[in-house]
Amino acid sequence: MDSQHLNPSSLKSRFTARFLRALIKINAQKPISSSSPREIFQRYRRIKVAADKSMAYSVRSRRTWSRATLWKLRSRSRRRLASSGRRSSIKTRTTTTTTTTTTSTNHRAAIVEKTSHEKENKEDHVGLAVQAEELRELVPGGESMDLCNLLDETAHYIKCLTTQVQVMKKIANLYSLE
Amino acid sequence: MESNAGTTETRSNVTVPDGGEVAAFESLQFTDEIHRLISAPGTDNASSFTALLELPATQVVDLLHSPESVKLIVASAPNVEDFKGSFHFPSNTGLIQKDARFSVFSGEGNNKNEKSNSPEMTSKNSSANLEKAVKSEPAETVSSLPLVSDPTMENRNIKRKDREKKVKGSTKKSKTATNERLEDAEKLPYVHVRARRGQATDSHSLAERARREKINARMKLLQELVPGCNKISGTALVLDEIINHVQSLQRQVEFLSMRLATVNPRIDFNLDSLFTPESGSTMDGGNFPSLVTPLIWPDVQVNGYRKQFQHQWHFDTLKQPIWGREEVCNNYVTLENSLLSCDSSANSATLHANQLKMEL
């Protein structure tokens, strides 16, 4: 086989390590061969969060978007703990997660509306206000950045997303081998 | 009287450098001008001086008390033509602030003086007021100047500081603009009005230009990252492409995580099979998916990707212990190696499985 020299401290390897560990945890928590759609949905959400979290952790706090993601995740978990009181039943967890997600989306929507109003009022010197605002929506933590830094963050974010997709594809292919 | 003028000149020059370098520089410039102007109409000084002294005796008190002394001093400008030497007094006595001097010189119609007017005159509203005062008020206050030394001195010091502050503020705007101004200053003995105005617009345009260049450079990087963006021209369309790409990547992550959620139960099954001590007999077709993952690891081992796990692998293969959780994690890390190294994991996995089956 190709003996490619791996960089053990590359973004890819860091992400893969973390993500696999998170996967193992998730699989260990759940009983095996649970096929109810609700549980699958829960697992899907957890895996998605784990993927984003492991990617953000691999980047640490070097980037604004990673910091924003980590902050969001932490605040979500805090809200979850606070509202649920005790970590006991799964039902409460799911309800709280849904509520937290809705609140976060509402909050986010409010911010987006605000920024859109502001951006519409101000005309960018190149007239890219609409696209800039869309980018801000997509890139986590992009609401509070000027266009210059926003483009920087977008470039790094795209790079990290592509690695994430690559690794997850390989894992999925590996596990679906039958 | 010339000696008096000379002494007053020196006095003014001595007092001026108290403020700062800029002030001193300009004062030196004025001394040059003053010398030139003095040399030309030498004889008129005496008569004009005395004449001026006689006229506005009453206004001395006003000048002493009012802050409008600047205006009054500047009002001497229209007198310049009447009294050729009279312009000396503002500078000789050192009472008149630089704005006044500028206005006086502008009254002369000297180009250099106009240039010298520029930085200070345009920067301040007071300068505009002074100019207006020059036009409006009658010019009788020149004689009062020598008596008004102290308050005007104070005003001049204050205004000098303000001017210096403004100079500093303008320099903060953009370094290149200040460089331009300095260059202009080097070319001419006085700083030019146009330099000031150009500086104001240049700082904005330079900052804008720098910002645009930054944004364009980053857009180029993004174009390289996003496939199919190189052909598109125009920042708006490129940004649209980038947005689409980011959205598609995020959706892909979601789909893959959904896929992993549905597929995973089998992996748990595989993990359980891994936990049991393995022997050659367990390698069946049925357990193939479970064995795919562990079979990759020896291959990884053979290739020697990770030295830190080599020893562990030797240990494992030799003794075939029951793998605990931690070891599973390690194994998963080696699995990660396979993921990272293999281009098509599926094909490679099958190959390895076959190879190992052959070996065993």
Coordinates of C-alpha atoms in Angstrom, one line a residue:
Chain A
M1 CA 0.0 0.0 0.0
D2 CA 1.0 3.6 -0.3
S3 CA 3.1 4.5 2.7
Q4 CA 2.1 8.0 3.0
H5 CA 3.8 9.9 5.7
L6 CA 1.2 11.1 8.1
N7 CA 1.6 14.2 10.1
P8 CA 0.3 13.1 13.6
S9 CA -0.5 16.7 14.5
S10 CA -2.3 17.6 11.3
L11 CA -5.8 18.8 11.4
K12 CA -7.1 15.7 9.8
S13 CA -5.5 13.3 12.3
R14 CA -6.5 15.4 15.2
F15 CA -10.1 15.5 14.0
T16 CA -10.2 11.8 13.2
A17 CA -8.9 10.8 16.6
R18 CA -11.4 12.9 18.5
F19 CA -14.3 12.0 16.3
L20 CA -13.6 8.3 16.6
R21 CA -13.4 8.6 20.3
A22 CA -16.7 10.4 20.4
L23 CA -18.3 7.8 18.1
I24 CA -17.2 5.1 20.4
K25 CA -18.7 6.9 23.4
I26 CA -22.0 7.4 21.6
N27 CA -22.1 3.8 20.5
A28 CA -21.3 2.6 24.0
Q29 CA -24.0 4.7 25.6
K30 CA -26.8 3.5 23.4
P31 CA -28.0 -0.1 23.4
I32 CA -27.0 -2.0 20.3
S33 CA -29.3 -2.4 17.3
S34 CA -31.8 0.2 18.4
S35 CA -33.7 0.9 15.3
S36 CA -36.5 3.2 16.4
P37 CA -36.4 6.3 14.3
R38 CA -36.5 8.5 17.4
E39 CA -33.3 6.9 18.7
I40 CA -31.7 7.1 15.4
F41 CA -32.5 10.7 15.2
Q42 CA -31.1 11.3 18.6
R43 CA -27.9 9.5 17.7
Y44 CA -27.8 11.5 14.5
R45 CA -27.9 14.7 16.4
R46 CA -25.3 13.5 18.8
I47 CA -23.0 12.4 16.1
K48 CA -23.4 15.7 14.3
V49 CA -22.6 17.6 17.5
A50 CA -19.7 15.4 18.1
A51 CA -18.4 16.0 14.6
D52 CA -18.7 19.8 14.9
K53 CA -17.3 19.7 18.4
S54 CA -14.3 17.5 17.5
M55 CA -13.5 19.7 14.6
A56 CA -13.8 22.9 16.7
Y57 CA -11.6 21.3 19.4
S58 CA -9.0 20.3 16.8
V59 CA -8.8 24.0 15.8
R60 CA -8.8 25.1 19.4
S61 CA -9.5 28.8 19.8
R62 CA -7.3 29.9 17.0
R63 CA -10.2 30.9 14.8
T64 CA -13.2 32.9 15.5
W65 CA -15.6 30.3 14.1
S66 CA -14.2 27.5 16.2
R67 CA -14.5 29.7 19.3
A68 CA -18.1 30.6 18.4
T69 CA -19.0 26.9 17.8
L70 CA -17.5 25.8 21.1
W71 CA -19.2 28.6 22.9
K72 CA -22.5 27.7 21.4
L73 CA -22.1 24.0 22.3
R74 CA -21.1 24.9 25.9
S75 CA -24.0 27.3 26.3
R76 CA -26.3 24.7 24.9
S77 CA -25.1 22.0 27.3
R78 CA -25.3 24.5 30.2
R79 CA -28.8 25.3 29.3
R80 CA -29.6 21.7 29.0
L81 CA -28.3 21.0 32.5
A82 CA -30.0 24.0 34.0
S83 CA -33.4 23.4 32.6
S84 CA -33.4 19.6 33.0
G85 CA -32.1 19.9 36.6
R86 CA -30.8 16.4 36.7
R87 CA -29.4 14.3 34.0
S88 CA -31.8 11.5 34.2
S89 CA -34.3 10.8 31.5
I90 CA -33.7 10.9 27.9
K91 CA -37.1 12.5 27.3
T92 CA -36.2 15.6 29.2
R93 CA -33.0 15.7 27.3
T94 CA -34.6 15.6 24.0
T95 CA -37.2 18.2 24.9
T96 CA -34.5 20.5 26.3
T97 CA -32.4 20.0 23.2
T98 CA -35.3 20.9 21.0
T99 CA -36.1 23.9 23.1
T100 CA -32.5 25.0 23.2
T101 CA -32.2 24.6 19.5
T102 CA -35.3 26.5 18.9
T103 CA -34.3 29.3 21.2
S104 CA -30.8 29.4 19.6
T105 CA -32.3 29.5 16.2
N106 CA -34.7 32.3 17.2
H107 CA -31.9 34.2 18.8
R108 CA -29.8 33.7 15.7
A109 CA -32.7 34.8 13.5
A110 CA -33.1 37.9 15.5
I111 CA -29.4 38.7 15.1
V112 CA -29.7 38.0 11.4
E113 CA -32.6 40.3 11.1
K114 CA -30.7 43.0 12.9
T115 CA -27.7 42.6 10.8
S116 CA -29.7 42.4 7.6
H117 CA -31.4 45.7 8.5
E118 CA -28.1 47.3 9.2
K119 CA -26.5 46.0 6.1
E120 CA -29.3 47.1 4.0
N121 CA -29.1 50.5 5.3
K122 CA -25.4 50.7 4.9
E123 CA -24.2 50.2 1.4
D124 CA -20.9 48.4 1.1
H125 CA -18.6 50.2 -1.1
V126 CA -18.6 47.2 -3.5
G127 CA -22.3 46.5 -2.9
L128 CA -21.7 43.0 -1.5
A129 CA -23.8 43.5 1.5
V130 CA -26.3 40.7 0.7
Q131 CA -23.7 38.1 0.1
A132 CA -21.7 39.2 3.1
E133 CA -24.7 38.9 5.3
E134 CA -25.4 35.4 4.0
L135 CA -21.9 34.4 4.7
R136 CA -22.2 35.7 8.2
E137 CA -25.2 33.4 8.6
L138 CA -23.3 30.4 7.4
V139 CA -20.0 30.8 9.2
P140 CA -20.4 30.4 12.9
G141 CA -19.5 33.5 14.8
G142 CA -19.5 35.6 11.6
E143 CA -22.0 38.2 12.8
S144 CA -19.4 40.3 14.4
M145 CA -16.7 40.5 11.7
D146 CA -15.9 42.9 9.0
L147 CA -15.7 41.6 5.4
C148 CA -12.0 41.2 5.5
N149 CA -11.8 38.9 8.5
L150 CA -15.0 37.2 7.4
L151 CA -13.3 36.0 4.2
D152 CA -10.4 34.8 6.2
E153 CA -12.6 32.8 8.5
T154 CA -14.6 31.4 5.5
A155 CA -11.5 30.1 3.9
H156 CA -10.4 28.3 7.0
Y157 CA -13.9 27.1 7.7
I158 CA -14.2 25.6 4.2
K159 CA -10.8 23.9 4.6
C160 CA -12.0 22.3 7.9
L161 CA -15.4 21.3 6.5
T162 CA -13.8 19.5 3.6
T163 CA -11.5 17.5 6.0
Q164 CA -14.5 16.7 8.1
V165 CA -16.5 15.5 5.2
Q166 CA -13.6 13.4 3.9
V167 CA -13.0 11.7 7.2
M168 CA -16.7 11.1 7.8
K169 CA -17.2 9.6 4.4
K170 CA -14.4 7.2 4.9
I171 CA -15.7 6.1 8.3
A172 CA -19.2 5.7 6.9
N173 CA -17.8 3.7 3.9
L174 CA -15.8 1.5 6.3
Y175 CA -18.7 0.8 8.5
S176 CA -21.1 0.1 5.8
L177 CA -19.0 -2.5 4.2
E178 CA -20.9 -5.7 4.0
Chain B
M1 CA 13.9 101.6 14.5
E2 CA 15.4 98.8 12.6
S3 CA 17.3 97.8 15.6
N4 CA 14.1 97.7 17.5
A5 CA 12.5 95.6 14.9
G6 CA 15.5 93.4 15.0
T7 CA 15.4 92.9 18.7
T8 CA 11.7 92.3 18.6
E9 CA 12.2 89.8 15.9
T10 CA 14.7 87.9 18.0
R11 CA 12.4 88.1 20.9
S12 CA 9.7 86.6 18.9
N13 CA 12.0 83.9 17.6
V14 CA 13.1 83.2 21.1
T15 CA 9.6 82.9 22.5
V16 CA 8.4 80.8 19.7
P17 CA 10.5 77.7 20.2
D18 CA 8.9 77.2 23.5
G19 CA 6.0 75.5 21.9
G20 CA 7.4 72.8 19.7
E21 CA 9.5 71.8 16.8
V22 CA 6.8 72.7 14.3
A23 CA 6.3 76.0 15.8
A24 CA 10.0 76.6 15.7
F25 CA 10.3 75.5 12.2
E26 CA 7.7 77.9 11.1
S27 CA 9.1 80.7 13.1
L28 CA 12.4 80.2 11.3
Q29 CA 10.5 80.3 8.0
F30 CA 9.0 83.5 9.1
T31 CA 12.4 85.0 10.1
D32 CA 13.5 84.3 6.6
E33 CA 10.5 86.1 5.2
I34 CA 10.8 88.8 7.7
H35 CA 14.4 89.3 6.7
R36 CA 13.5 89.5 3.1
L37 CA 10.7 91.9 3.8
I38 CA 12.8 94.0 6.1
S39 CA 15.6 94.3 3.6
A40 CA 13.2 95.6 0.9
P41 CA 11.6 98.6 2.4
G42 CA 14.2 99.6 4.9
T43 CA 13.4 103.2 5.3
D44 CA 9.7 102.9 5.7
N45 CA 9.9 101.2 9.0
A46 CA 10.6 104.1 11.2
S47 CA 7.8 106.3 9.9
S48 CA 5.3 103.5 9.8
F49 CA 6.1 102.3 13.3
T50 CA 5.6 105.7 14.9
A51 CA 2.5 106.3 12.8
L52 CA 1.0 103.0 14.0
L53 CA 1.8 103.7 17.6
E54 CA 0.0 106.9 17.5
L55 CA -3.2 105.7 16.1
P56 CA -4.9 103.1 18.2
A57 CA -4.0 104.1 21.7
T58 CA -7.4 103.3 23.2
Q59 CA -7.7 99.9 21.7
V60 CA -4.7 98.7 23.6
V61 CA -6.9 98.1 26.6
D62 CA -9.4 96.1 24.6
L63 CA -6.6 94.0 23.2
L64 CA -5.2 93.4 26.6
H65 CA -8.5 92.0 27.9
S66 CA -10.3 90.5 25.0
P67 CA -9.7 87.2 23.5
E68 CA -10.4 88.8 20.2
S69 CA -6.9 90.0 20.1
V70 CA -6.3 87.6 17.3
K71 CA -8.8 89.2 15.1
L72 CA -7.5 92.6 15.9
I73 CA -4.0 91.6 15.3
V74 CA -4.9 90.1 12.0
A75 CA -6.8 93.1 11.1
S76 CA -3.4 94.6 10.5
A77 CA -3.3 92.8 7.2
P78 CA -5.1 95.3 5.2
N79 CA -2.7 97.8 6.6
V80 CA 0.1 96.1 5.0
E81 CA -0.4 97.9 1.8
D82 CA -0.8 101.1 3.6
F83 CA 2.2 100.6 5.8
K84 CA 4.8 98.6 4.1
G85 CA 6.7 97.9 7.2
S86 CA 3.7 97.4 9.3
F87 CA 3.5 93.7 8.7
H88 CA 6.7 93.4 10.7
F89 CA 4.9 94.2 13.9
P90 CA 2.9 91.1 14.2
S91 CA 6.1 89.1 13.7
N92 CA 8.5 91.4 15.3
T93 CA 6.6 91.6 18.5
G94 CA 5.9 88.0 18.4
L95 CA 2.5 88.6 19.5
I96 CA 0.5 87.6 16.5
Q97 CA -0.2 83.9 16.3
K98 CA 0.9 82.1 13.2
D99 CA -2.5 82.4 11.7
A100 CA -2.2 86.1 11.8
R101 CA 1.2 85.9 10.3
F102 CA -0.2 83.8 7.6
S103 CA -3.0 86.1 6.9
V104 CA -0.5 89.0 6.8
F105 CA 1.6 87.2 4.4
S106 CA -1.3 86.3 2.3
G107 CA -2.2 89.9 2.1
E108 CA 1.2 90.3 0.5
G109 CA 0.1 88.0 -2.2
N110 CA 3.2 85.9 -1.9
N111 CA 2.9 82.4 -3.2
K112 CA 5.1 81.0 -0.5
N113 CA 3.0 82.7 2.1
E114 CA -0.1 81.2 0.7
K115 CA 1.5 77.8 1.0
S116 CA 2.5 78.5 4.5
N117 CA -1.0 79.5 5.2
S118 CA -2.3 76.1 4.2
P119 CA -1.8 73.7 7.0
E120 CA -2.8 76.0 9.8
M121 CA -5.4 78.0 8.0
T122 CA -7.4 75.2 6.6
S123 CA -7.3 73.2 9.8
K124 CA -8.9 75.7 12.0
N125 CA -12.1 77.5 11.9
S126 CA -10.4 80.3 13.7
S127 CA -8.3 80.9 10.7
A128 CA -11.4 81.4 8.6
N129 CA -12.6 83.8 11.3
L130 CA -9.3 85.6 11.2
E131 CA -9.6 86.0 7.5
K132 CA -13.1 87.3 7.8
A133 CA -11.9 89.6 10.5
V134 CA -9.2 90.9 8.3
K135 CA -11.7 91.8 5.6
S136 CA -14.3 93.2 7.9
E137 CA -12.6 95.1 10.6
P138 CA -10.7 98.3 10.0
A139 CA -7.0 98.0 10.5
E140 CA -6.0 100.2 13.3
T141 CA -4.8 97.8 15.8
V142 CA -1.3 97.2 14.6
S143 CA 0.1 99.7 17.0
S144 CA -1.5 98.1 19.9
L145 CA 0.4 94.9 19.3
P146 CA 3.6 95.7 21.1
L147 CA 1.6 96.4 24.3
V148 CA -0.5 93.3 24.1
S149 CA 2.3 90.8 24.5
D150 CA 1.2 88.6 27.3
P151 CA -2.4 87.6 26.5
T152 CA -1.6 87.1 22.9
M153 CA 1.4 85.1 23.8
E154 CA -0.8 82.8 25.8
N155 CA -3.3 82.5 23.1
R156 CA -0.5 81.8 20.6
N157 CA 0.8 79.1 22.9
I158 CA -2.6 77.6 23.2
K159 CA -3.2 77.7 19.5
R160 CA 0.2 76.3 18.8
K161 CA -0.6 73.3 21.0
D162 CA -4.0 72.9 19.2
R163 CA -2.3 73.1 15.9
E164 CA 0.3 70.5 17.0
K165 CA -2.5 68.3 18.3
K166 CA -4.3 68.6 15.0
V167 CA -1.1 67.8 13.2
K168 CA -0.7 64.7 15.3
G169 CA -4.3 63.8 14.7
S170 CA -3.8 64.1 11.0
T171 CA -0.7 62.0 11.1
K172 CA -2.5 59.3 12.9
K173 CA -4.9 59.0 10.0
S174 CA -2.5 57.6 7.6
K175 CA 1.3 57.4 7.5
T176 CA 1.5 57.7 3.8
A177 CA -0.4 60.8 3.8
T178 CA 1.9 62.4 6.3
N179 CA 4.8 61.3 4.3
E180 CA 3.3 63.1 1.4
R181 CA 2.9 66.1 3.5
L182 CA 6.5 65.9 4.7
E183 CA 7.6 65.5 1.1
D184 CA 5.7 68.6 0.2
A185 CA 7.3 70.4 3.2
E186 CA 10.7 69.4 2.0
K187 CA 10.0 70.7 -1.4
L188 CA 8.7 74.0 -0.2
P189 CA 9.7 76.0 2.9
Y190 CA 6.0 76.1 3.9
V191 CA 3.4 73.3 3.9
H192 CA 1.0 73.6 1.1
V193 CA -2.8 74.0 1.3
R194 CA -3.2 71.4 -1.4
A195 CA -1.1 69.0 0.5
R196 CA -3.5 69.2 3.4
R197 CA -6.5 68.7 1.2
G198 CA -4.8 66.0 -0.7
Q199 CA -3.9 64.4 2.5
A200 CA -7.4 64.3 3.7
T201 CA -8.7 62.7 0.5
D202 CA -5.6 60.5 0.1
S203 CA -5.9 59.0 3.6
H204 CA -9.5 57.9 2.8
S205 CA -8.7 56.7 -0.6
L206 CA -5.5 55.0 0.5
A207 CA -7.2 53.2 3.3
E208 CA -10.0 52.2 1.0
R209 CA -7.5 51.0 -1.6
A210 CA -5.6 48.9 1.0
R211 CA -8.8 47.4 2.2
R212 CA -9.9 46.5 -1.2
E213 CA -6.6 44.9 -2.0
K214 CA -6.9 42.8 1.1
I215 CA -10.3 41.7 0.2
N216 CA -9.3 40.9 -3.3
A217 CA -6.4 38.8 -2.1
R218 CA -8.6 36.8 0.2
M219 CA -11.2 36.4 -2.6
K220 CA -8.4 34.9 -4.7
L221 CA -7.6 32.4 -2.0
L222 CA -11.2 31.5 -1.6
Q223 CA -11.5 31.0 -5.4
E224 CA -8.7 28.5 -5.2
L225 CA -10.4 26.6 -2.4
V226 CA -13.8 26.4 -3.9
P227 CA -13.8 24.2 -7.0
G228 CA -15.0 25.8 -10.2
C229 CA -14.7 29.4 -9.0
N230 CA -11.7 30.3 -11.1
K231 CA -13.7 30.8 -14.2
I232 CA -16.2 33.1 -12.6
S233 CA -15.4 36.8 -12.7
G234 CA -16.9 39.3 -10.4
T235 CA -16.9 39.3 -6.7
A236 CA -20.6 38.9 -6.3
L237 CA -20.9 35.8 -8.3
V238 CA -17.8 34.3 -6.6
L239 CA -19.3 35.0 -3.3
D240 CA -22.5 33.3 -4.3
E241 CA -20.4 30.2 -5.3
I242 CA -18.6 30.3 -2.0
I243 CA -21.9 30.5 -0.1
N244 CA -23.3 27.5 -2.1
H245 CA -20.2 25.5 -1.4
V246 CA -20.3 26.1 2.3
Q247 CA -24.0 25.2 2.4
S248 CA -23.3 22.0 0.5
L249 CA -20.5 21.1 2.8
Q250 CA -22.6 21.6 5.8
R251 CA -25.4 19.5 4.3
Q252 CA -22.9 16.8 3.5
V253 CA -21.8 16.7 7.2
E254 CA -25.4 16.3 8.2
F255 CA -26.1 13.5 5.8
L256 CA -23.0 11.7 6.8
S257 CA -23.8 11.9 10.4
M258 CA -27.2 10.6 9.7
R259 CA -25.6 7.8 7.8
L260 CA -23.3 7.0 10.7
A261 CA -26.2 7.0 13.1
T262 CA -28.0 4.4 11.1
V263 CA -25.0 2.3 10.4
N264 CA -23.4 2.3 13.8
P265 CA -25.3 -0.4 15.5
R266 CA -23.4 -2.9 13.4
I267 CA -20.2 -1.4 14.5
D268 CA -21.1 -2.0 18.1
F269 CA -21.6 -5.6 17.1
N270 CA -18.2 -5.6 15.5
L271 CA -16.6 -4.1 18.6
D272 CA -18.0 -6.8 20.7
S273 CA -16.6 -9.4 18.5
L274 CA -13.3 -7.6 18.7
F275 CA -13.3 -7.7 22.4
T276 CA -13.3 -11.5 22.4
P277 CA -9.9 -13.0 22.0
E278 CA -9.5 -13.7 18.3
S279 CA -8.0 -16.7 16.7
G280 CA -7.8 -17.9 13.2
S281 CA -11.0 -19.9 13.4
T282 CA -13.1 -16.8 13.9
M283 CA -12.1 -15.4 10.6
D284 CA -15.1 -16.3 8.6
G285 CA -17.0 -14.7 5.9
G286 CA -19.8 -13.9 8.3
N287 CA -17.5 -11.9 10.5
F288 CA -15.9 -10.3 7.6
P289 CA -17.2 -6.8 8.3
S290 CA -16.0 -7.1 11.9
L291 CA -12.6 -8.3 10.8
V292 CA -12.2 -5.7 8.2
T293 CA -11.2 -3.1 10.7
P294 CA -8.8 -5.2 12.8
L295 CA -7.2 -6.7 9.7
I296 CA -6.2 -3.2 8.5
W297 CA -4.2 -2.6 11.6
P298 CA -1.5 -5.2 11.1
D299 CA -1.1 -3.8 7.6
V300 CA -0.7 -0.5 9.2
Q301 CA 1.7 -2.0 11.5
V302 CA 3.7 -3.5 8.7
N303 CA 4.0 -0.2 7.0
G304 CA 5.1 1.4 10.3
Y305 CA 3.0 4.5 10.2
R306 CA 2.9 5.1 13.8
K307 CA 5.9 4.1 15.8
Q308 CA 4.2 4.8 19.1
F309 CA 1.7 2.1 18.4
Q310 CA 4.1 -0.4 17.0
H311 CA 5.1 -1.9 20.3
Q312 CA 1.5 -2.1 21.3
W313 CA 0.6 -3.9 18.2
H314 CA 3.4 -6.4 18.6
F315 CA 2.2 -7.1 22.1
D316 CA -1.3 -7.5 20.9
T317 CA -0.6 -9.8 18.0
L318 CA 1.8 -12.0 20.0
K319 CA -0.3 -12.4 23.1
Q320 CA -3.8 -11.8 21.7
P321 CA -5.1 -10.2 24.8
I322 CA -8.6 -9.2 25.4
W323 CA -8.7 -5.6 24.2
G324 CA -9.9 -3.2 26.8
R325 CA -11.5 0.1 26.1
E326 CA -8.2 2.0 26.0
E327 CA -6.7 -0.4 23.6
V328 CA -9.8 -0.1 21.4
C329 CA -9.2 3.6 21.4
N330 CA -5.6 2.9 20.4
N331 CA -6.8 0.6 17.7
Y332 CA -9.2 3.1 16.5
V333 CA -6.3 5.5 16.2
T334 CA -4.5 3.0 14.1
L335 CA -7.7 2.6 12.2
E336 CA -7.5 6.3 11.7
N337 CA -4.2 5.8 10.1
S338 CA -5.8 3.5 7.6
L339 CA -8.5 6.0 7.0
L340 CA -5.9 8.7 6.4
S341 CA -3.6 6.7 4.3
C342 CA -5.9 4.7 2.1
D343 CA -7.4 6.5 -0.8
S344 CA -10.3 4.1 -1.2
S345 CA -10.7 2.5 2.1
A346 CA -13.1 -0.1 0.9
N347 CA -10.8 -1.5 -1.7
S348 CA -7.8 -1.5 0.5
A349 CA -9.7 -3.1 3.3
T350 CA -10.7 -6.0 1.1
L351 CA -7.1 -6.4 -0.2
H352 CA -5.7 -6.5 3.3
A353 CA -8.3 -8.9 4.5
N354 CA -7.4 -11.2 1.6
Q355 CA -3.7 -10.9 2.2
L356 CA -4.0 -11.7 5.8
K357 CA -6.2 -14.6 5.2
M358 CA -3.6 -15.9 2.8
E359 CA -0.9 -15.4 5.3
L360 CA -2.8 -17.1 8.1

